Short mmCIF file of C-alpha atoms in Angstrom, two decimals:
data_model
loop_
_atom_site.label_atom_id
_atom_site.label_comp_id
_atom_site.label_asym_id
_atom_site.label_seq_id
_atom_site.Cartn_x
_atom_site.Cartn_y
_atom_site.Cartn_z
CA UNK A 160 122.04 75.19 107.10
CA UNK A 161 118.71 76.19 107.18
CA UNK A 162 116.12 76.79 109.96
CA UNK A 163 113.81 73.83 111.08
CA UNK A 164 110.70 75.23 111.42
CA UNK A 165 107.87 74.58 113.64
CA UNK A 166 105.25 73.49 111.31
CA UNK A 167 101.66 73.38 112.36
CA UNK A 168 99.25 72.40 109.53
CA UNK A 169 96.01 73.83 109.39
CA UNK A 170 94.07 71.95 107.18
CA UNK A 171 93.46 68.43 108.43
CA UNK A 172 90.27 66.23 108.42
CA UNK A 173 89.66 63.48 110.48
CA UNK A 174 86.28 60.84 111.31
CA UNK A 175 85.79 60.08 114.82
CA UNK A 176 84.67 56.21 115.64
CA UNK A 177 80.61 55.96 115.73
CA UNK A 178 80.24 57.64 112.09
CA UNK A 179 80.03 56.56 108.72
CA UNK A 180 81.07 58.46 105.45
CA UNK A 181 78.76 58.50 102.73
CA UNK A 182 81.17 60.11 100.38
CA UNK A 183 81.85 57.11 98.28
CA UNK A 184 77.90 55.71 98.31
CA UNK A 185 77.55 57.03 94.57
CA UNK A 186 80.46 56.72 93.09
CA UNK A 187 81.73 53.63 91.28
CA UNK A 188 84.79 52.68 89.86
CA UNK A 189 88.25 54.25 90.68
CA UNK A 190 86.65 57.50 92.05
CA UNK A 191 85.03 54.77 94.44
CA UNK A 192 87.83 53.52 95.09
CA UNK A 193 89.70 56.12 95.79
CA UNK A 194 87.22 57.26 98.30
CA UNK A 195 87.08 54.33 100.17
CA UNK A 196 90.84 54.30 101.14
CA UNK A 197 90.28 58.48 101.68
CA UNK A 198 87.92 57.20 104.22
CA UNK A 199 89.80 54.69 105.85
CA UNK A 200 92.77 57.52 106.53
CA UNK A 201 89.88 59.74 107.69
CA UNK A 202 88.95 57.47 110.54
CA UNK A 203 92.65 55.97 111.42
CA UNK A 204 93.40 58.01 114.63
CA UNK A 205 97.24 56.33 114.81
CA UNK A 206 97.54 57.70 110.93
CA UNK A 207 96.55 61.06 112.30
CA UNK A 208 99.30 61.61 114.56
CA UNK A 209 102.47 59.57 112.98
CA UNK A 210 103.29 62.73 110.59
CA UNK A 211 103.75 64.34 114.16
CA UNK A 212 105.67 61.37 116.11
CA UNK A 213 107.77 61.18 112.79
CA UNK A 214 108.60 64.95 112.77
CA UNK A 215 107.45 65.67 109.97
CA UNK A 216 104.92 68.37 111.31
CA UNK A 217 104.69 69.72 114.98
CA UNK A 218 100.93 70.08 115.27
CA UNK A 219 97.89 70.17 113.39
CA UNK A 220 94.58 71.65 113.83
CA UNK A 221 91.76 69.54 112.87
CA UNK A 222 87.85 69.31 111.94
CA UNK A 223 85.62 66.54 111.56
CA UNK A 224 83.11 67.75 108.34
CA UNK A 225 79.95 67.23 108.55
CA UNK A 226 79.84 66.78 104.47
CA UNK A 227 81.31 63.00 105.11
CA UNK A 228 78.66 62.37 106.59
CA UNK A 229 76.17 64.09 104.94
CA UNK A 230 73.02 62.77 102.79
CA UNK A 231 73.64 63.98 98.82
CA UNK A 232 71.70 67.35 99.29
CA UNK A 233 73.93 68.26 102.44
CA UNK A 234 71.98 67.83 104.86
CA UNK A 235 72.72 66.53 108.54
CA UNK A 236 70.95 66.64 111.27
CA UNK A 237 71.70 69.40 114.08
CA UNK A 238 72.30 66.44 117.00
CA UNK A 239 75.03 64.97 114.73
CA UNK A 240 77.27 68.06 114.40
CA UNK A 241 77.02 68.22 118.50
CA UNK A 242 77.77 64.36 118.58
CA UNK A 243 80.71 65.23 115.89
CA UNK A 244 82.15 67.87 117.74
CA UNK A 245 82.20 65.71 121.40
CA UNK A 246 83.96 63.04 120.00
CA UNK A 247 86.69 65.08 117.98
CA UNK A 248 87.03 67.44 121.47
CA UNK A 249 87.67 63.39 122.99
CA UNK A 250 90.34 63.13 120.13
CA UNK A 251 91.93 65.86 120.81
CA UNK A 252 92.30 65.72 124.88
CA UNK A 253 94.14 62.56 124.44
CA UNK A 254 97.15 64.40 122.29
CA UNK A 255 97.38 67.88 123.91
CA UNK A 256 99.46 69.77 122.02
CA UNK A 257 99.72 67.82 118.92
CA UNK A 258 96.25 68.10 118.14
CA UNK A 259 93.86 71.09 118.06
CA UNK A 260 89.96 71.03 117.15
CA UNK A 261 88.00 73.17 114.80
CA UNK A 262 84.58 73.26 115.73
CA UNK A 263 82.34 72.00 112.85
CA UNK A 264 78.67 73.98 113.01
CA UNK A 265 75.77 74.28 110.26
CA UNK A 266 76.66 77.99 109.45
CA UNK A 267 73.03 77.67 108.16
CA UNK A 268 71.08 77.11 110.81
CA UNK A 269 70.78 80.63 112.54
CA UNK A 270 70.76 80.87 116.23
CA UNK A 271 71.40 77.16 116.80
CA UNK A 272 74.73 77.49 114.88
CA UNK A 273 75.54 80.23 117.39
CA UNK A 274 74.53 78.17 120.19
CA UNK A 275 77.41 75.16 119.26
CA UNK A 276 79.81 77.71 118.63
CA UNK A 277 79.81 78.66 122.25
CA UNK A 278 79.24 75.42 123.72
CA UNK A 279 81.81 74.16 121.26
CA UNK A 280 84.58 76.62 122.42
CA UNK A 281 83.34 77.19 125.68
CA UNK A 282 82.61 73.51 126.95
CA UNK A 283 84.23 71.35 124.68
CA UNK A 284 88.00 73.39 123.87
CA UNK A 285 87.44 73.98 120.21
CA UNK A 286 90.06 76.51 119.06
CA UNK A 287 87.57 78.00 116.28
CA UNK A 288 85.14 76.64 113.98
CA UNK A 289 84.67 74.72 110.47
CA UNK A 290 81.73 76.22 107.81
CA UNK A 291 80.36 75.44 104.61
CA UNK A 292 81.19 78.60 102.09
CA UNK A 293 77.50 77.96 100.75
CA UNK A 294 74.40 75.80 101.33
CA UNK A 295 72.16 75.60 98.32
CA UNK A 296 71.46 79.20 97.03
CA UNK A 297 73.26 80.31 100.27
CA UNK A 298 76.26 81.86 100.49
CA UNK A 299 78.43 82.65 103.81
CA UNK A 300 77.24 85.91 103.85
CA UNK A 301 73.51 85.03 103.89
CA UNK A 302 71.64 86.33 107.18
CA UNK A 303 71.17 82.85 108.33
CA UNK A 304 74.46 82.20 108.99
CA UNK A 305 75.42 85.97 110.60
CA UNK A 306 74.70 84.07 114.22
CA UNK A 307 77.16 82.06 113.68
CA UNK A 308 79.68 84.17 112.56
CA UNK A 309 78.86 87.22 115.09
CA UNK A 310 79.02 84.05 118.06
CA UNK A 311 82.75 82.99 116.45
CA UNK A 312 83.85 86.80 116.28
CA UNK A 313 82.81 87.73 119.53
CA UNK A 314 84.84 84.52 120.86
CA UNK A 315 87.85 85.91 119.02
CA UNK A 316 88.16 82.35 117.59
CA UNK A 317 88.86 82.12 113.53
CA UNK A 318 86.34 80.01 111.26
CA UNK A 319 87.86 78.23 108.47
CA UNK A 320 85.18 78.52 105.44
CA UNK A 321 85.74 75.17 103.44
CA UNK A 322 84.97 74.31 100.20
CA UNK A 323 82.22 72.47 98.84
CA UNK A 324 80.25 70.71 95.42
CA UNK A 325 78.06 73.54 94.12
CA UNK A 326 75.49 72.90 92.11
CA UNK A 327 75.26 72.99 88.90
CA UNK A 328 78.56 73.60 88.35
CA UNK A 329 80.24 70.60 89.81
CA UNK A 330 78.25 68.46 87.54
CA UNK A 331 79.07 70.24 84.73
CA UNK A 332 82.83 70.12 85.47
CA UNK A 333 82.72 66.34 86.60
CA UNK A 334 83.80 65.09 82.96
CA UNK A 335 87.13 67.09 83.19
CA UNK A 336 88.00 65.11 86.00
CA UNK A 337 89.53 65.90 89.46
CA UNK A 338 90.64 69.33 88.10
CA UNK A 339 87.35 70.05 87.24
CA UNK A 340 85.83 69.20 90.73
CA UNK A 341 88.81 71.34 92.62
CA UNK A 342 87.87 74.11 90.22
CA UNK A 343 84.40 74.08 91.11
CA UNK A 344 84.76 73.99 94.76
CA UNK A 345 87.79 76.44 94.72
CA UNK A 346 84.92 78.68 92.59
CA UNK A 347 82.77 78.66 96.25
CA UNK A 348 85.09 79.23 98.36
CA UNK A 349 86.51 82.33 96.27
CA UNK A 350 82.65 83.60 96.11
CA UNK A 351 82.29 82.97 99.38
CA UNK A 352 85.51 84.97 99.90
CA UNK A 353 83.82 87.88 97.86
CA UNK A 354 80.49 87.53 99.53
CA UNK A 355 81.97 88.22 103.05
CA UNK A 356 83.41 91.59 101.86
CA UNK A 357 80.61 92.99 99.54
CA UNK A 358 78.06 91.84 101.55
CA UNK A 359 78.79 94.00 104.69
CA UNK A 360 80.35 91.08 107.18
CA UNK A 361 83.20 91.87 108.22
CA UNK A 362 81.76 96.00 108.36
CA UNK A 363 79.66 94.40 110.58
CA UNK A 364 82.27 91.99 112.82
CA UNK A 365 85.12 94.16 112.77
CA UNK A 366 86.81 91.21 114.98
CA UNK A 367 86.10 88.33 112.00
CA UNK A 368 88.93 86.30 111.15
CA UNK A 369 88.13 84.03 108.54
CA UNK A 370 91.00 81.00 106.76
CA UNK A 371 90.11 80.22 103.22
CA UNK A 372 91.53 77.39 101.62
CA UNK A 373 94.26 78.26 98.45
CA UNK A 374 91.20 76.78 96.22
CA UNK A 375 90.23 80.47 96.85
CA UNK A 376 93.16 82.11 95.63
CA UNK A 377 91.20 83.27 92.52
CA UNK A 378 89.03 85.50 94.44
CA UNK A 379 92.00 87.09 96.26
CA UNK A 380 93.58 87.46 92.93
CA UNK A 381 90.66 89.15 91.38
CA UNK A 382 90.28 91.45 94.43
CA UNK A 383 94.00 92.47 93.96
CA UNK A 384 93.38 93.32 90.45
CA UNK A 385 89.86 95.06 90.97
CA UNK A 386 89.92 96.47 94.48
CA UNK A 387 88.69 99.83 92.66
CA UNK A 388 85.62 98.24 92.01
CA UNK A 389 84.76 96.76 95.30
CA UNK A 390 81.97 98.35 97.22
CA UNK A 391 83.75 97.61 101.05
CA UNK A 392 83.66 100.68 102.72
CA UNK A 393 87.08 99.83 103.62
CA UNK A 394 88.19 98.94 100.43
CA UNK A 395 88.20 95.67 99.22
CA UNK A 396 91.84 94.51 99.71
CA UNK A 397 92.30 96.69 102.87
CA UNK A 398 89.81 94.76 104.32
CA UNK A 399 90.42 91.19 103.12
CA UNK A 400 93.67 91.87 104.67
CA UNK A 401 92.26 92.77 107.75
CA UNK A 402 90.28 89.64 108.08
CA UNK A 403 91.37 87.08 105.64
CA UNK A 404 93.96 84.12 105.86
CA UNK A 405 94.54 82.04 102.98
CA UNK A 406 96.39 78.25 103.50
CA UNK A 407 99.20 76.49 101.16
CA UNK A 408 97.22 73.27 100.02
CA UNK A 409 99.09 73.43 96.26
CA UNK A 410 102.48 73.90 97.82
CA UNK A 411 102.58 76.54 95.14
CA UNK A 412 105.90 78.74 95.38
CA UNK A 413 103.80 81.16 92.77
CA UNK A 414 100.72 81.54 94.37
CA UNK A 415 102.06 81.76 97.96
CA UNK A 416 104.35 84.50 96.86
CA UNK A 417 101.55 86.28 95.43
CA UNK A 418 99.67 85.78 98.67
CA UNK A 419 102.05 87.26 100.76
CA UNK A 420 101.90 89.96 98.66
CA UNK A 421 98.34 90.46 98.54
CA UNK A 422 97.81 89.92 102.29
CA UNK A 423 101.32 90.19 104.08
CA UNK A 424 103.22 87.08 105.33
CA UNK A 425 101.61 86.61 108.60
CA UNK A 426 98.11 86.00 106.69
CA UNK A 427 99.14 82.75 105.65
CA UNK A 428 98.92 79.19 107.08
CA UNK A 429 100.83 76.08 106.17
CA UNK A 430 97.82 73.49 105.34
CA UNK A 431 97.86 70.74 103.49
CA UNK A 432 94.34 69.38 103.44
CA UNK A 433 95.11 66.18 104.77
CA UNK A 434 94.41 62.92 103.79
CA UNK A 435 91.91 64.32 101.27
CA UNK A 436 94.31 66.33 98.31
CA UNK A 437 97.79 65.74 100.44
CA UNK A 438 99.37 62.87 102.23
CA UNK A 439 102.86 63.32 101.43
CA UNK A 440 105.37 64.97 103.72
CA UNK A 441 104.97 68.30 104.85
CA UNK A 442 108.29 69.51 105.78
CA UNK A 443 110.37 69.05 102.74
CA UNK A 444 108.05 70.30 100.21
CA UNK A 445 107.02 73.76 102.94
CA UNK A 446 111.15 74.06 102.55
CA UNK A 447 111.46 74.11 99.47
CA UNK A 448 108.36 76.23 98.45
CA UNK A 449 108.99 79.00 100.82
CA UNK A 450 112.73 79.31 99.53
CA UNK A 451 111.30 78.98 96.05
CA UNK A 452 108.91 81.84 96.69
CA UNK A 453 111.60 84.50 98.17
CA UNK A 454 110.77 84.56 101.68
CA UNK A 455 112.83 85.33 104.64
CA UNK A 456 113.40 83.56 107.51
CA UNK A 457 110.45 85.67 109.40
CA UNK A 458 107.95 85.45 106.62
CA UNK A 459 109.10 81.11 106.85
CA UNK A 460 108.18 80.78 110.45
CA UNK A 461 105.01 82.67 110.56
CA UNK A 462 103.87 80.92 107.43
CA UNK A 463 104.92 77.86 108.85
CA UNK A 464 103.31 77.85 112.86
CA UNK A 465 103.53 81.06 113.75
CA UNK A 466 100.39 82.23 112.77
CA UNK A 467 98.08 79.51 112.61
CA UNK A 468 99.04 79.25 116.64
CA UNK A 469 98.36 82.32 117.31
CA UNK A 470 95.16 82.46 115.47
CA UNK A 471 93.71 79.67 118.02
CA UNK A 472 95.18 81.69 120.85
CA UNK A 473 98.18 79.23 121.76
CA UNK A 474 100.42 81.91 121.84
#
């Protein structure tokens, strides 16, 4: 019989009361639809711990976006990511242990960003931060957002750089449907991937721990294929495996093997990006793709908690 594991997931979302999403307000249809009942998970607080009361996970670690809330350029006013971040710390106080909070800041805002990571952490109990991978023409590695990141890596805490809808690209992939929109975001967060190595971040914040999403495992792909062309002083893989974490959103037995590979087992997170992509159970499928990928029972328990709790300095 095989091990239960201790399963924390790392990719949650969830809307605090006192918000509204505007993620549906131009959309029509069944994407509409679709969005609206996304949206009602997002703000059920009871739906965001019964995968935990069930057993089916042990934990997760959680963010509020700012992007649900968000006007159609991105934008969100500075006082609202504060207000966003009290109410999720509020969230999270009343399930200790179950629950853990990711910070979310505006990556892009220079020394204020910096500012809310440190109150965030300091005052409020975040266990790291949420970011954007880009903003515009902006990419994580843009000097605007090096507060930020220096204020997170000096905290030891890890930011998880999410995904977003690039322009123009997102546009031009919307007829191919939900693939199409996954490919474009995954196509950020793999640049943005990039962008911290070649751009001289993590040179710069040797103590940077950064969690990409698995939407990015085309960038870690490419930098396993063409680490002799990367300009790190490190080298490129050497140093995305000194910095990088990567999460199991497909449930892929393929690409997680190939991550472990890439970056070693203890560089990646169970996380399911829930309710947004995954609202199924946790447990069975994490089973069943760890065995499929070839893992042993060390490699299955840091991929499954291990990890992600010692990332937020649980353990």
């Amino acid at each position: 019989m095989s091990e239960k594991l201790f399963i924390v997931d790392f990719h949650n979302h969830h809307l605090p009361a006192g918000f509204e999403p505007t993620t549906a307000h131009s959309l029509s249809g069944s994407a509409k639809a679709r969005w609206e009942a996304i949206n009602r998970d997002l703000a059920d607080e009871a739906l965001l711990l019964a995968d935990i009361e069930a057993g089916d996970v042990d934990a997760r670690i959680v963010n509020a976006p700012g992007a649900l809330i968000a006007e159609p350029d991105g934008s969100l006013p500075f006082d609202v990511y504060r207000r966003l971040n009290d109410r999720l710390a509020e969230v999270v106080a009343r399930h200790p242990g179950k629950l853990y909070g990711l910070a979310s800041v505006d990556a892009y805002s220079g020394e204020k960003g910096a500012e809310e990571v440190r109150r965030a952490i300091r005052e409020l109990g975040h266990r790291g931060i949420f970011v954007d991978s880009a903003r515009g023409e902006l990419f994580i590695d843009a000097p605007e957002a090096r507060p930020t990141l220096t204020a997170a890596a000096d905290l030891g805490v890890p930011v998880f750089v999410h995904p977003v809808n690039p322009q123009p690209l997102t546009r031009l992939l919307a007829p191919y449907g939900r693939i199409g929109t996954l490919f474009a975001r995954g196509t950020t967060n793999a640049a943005a991937l990039i962008a911290l190595v070649e751009g001289g971040v993590f040179a710069q914040l040797p103590r940077l721990q950064v969690v990409v999403t698995e939407l990015a495992f085309g960038g870690l792909a490419l930098a396993g294929a063409f680490h002799h062309e990367g300009l790190a002083p490190g080298g490129l893989l050497e140093t995305l495996r000194r910095h990088v974490l990567i999460d199991t959103m497909g449930f892929n037995p393929v690409t997680i093997r190939a991550a472990v590979d890439l970056l070693g087992a203890d560089r990646v997170v169970a996380g399911s990006d829930w309710p947004i992509v995954s609202t199924g159970e946790v447990r069975d499928r994490l089973d069943q793709v760890l065995e499929a990928a070839g893992l042993n029972a060390a490699a299955k328990r840091a991929i499954a908690g291990q990890t992600a709790l010692r990332l937020i300095g649980v353990v």
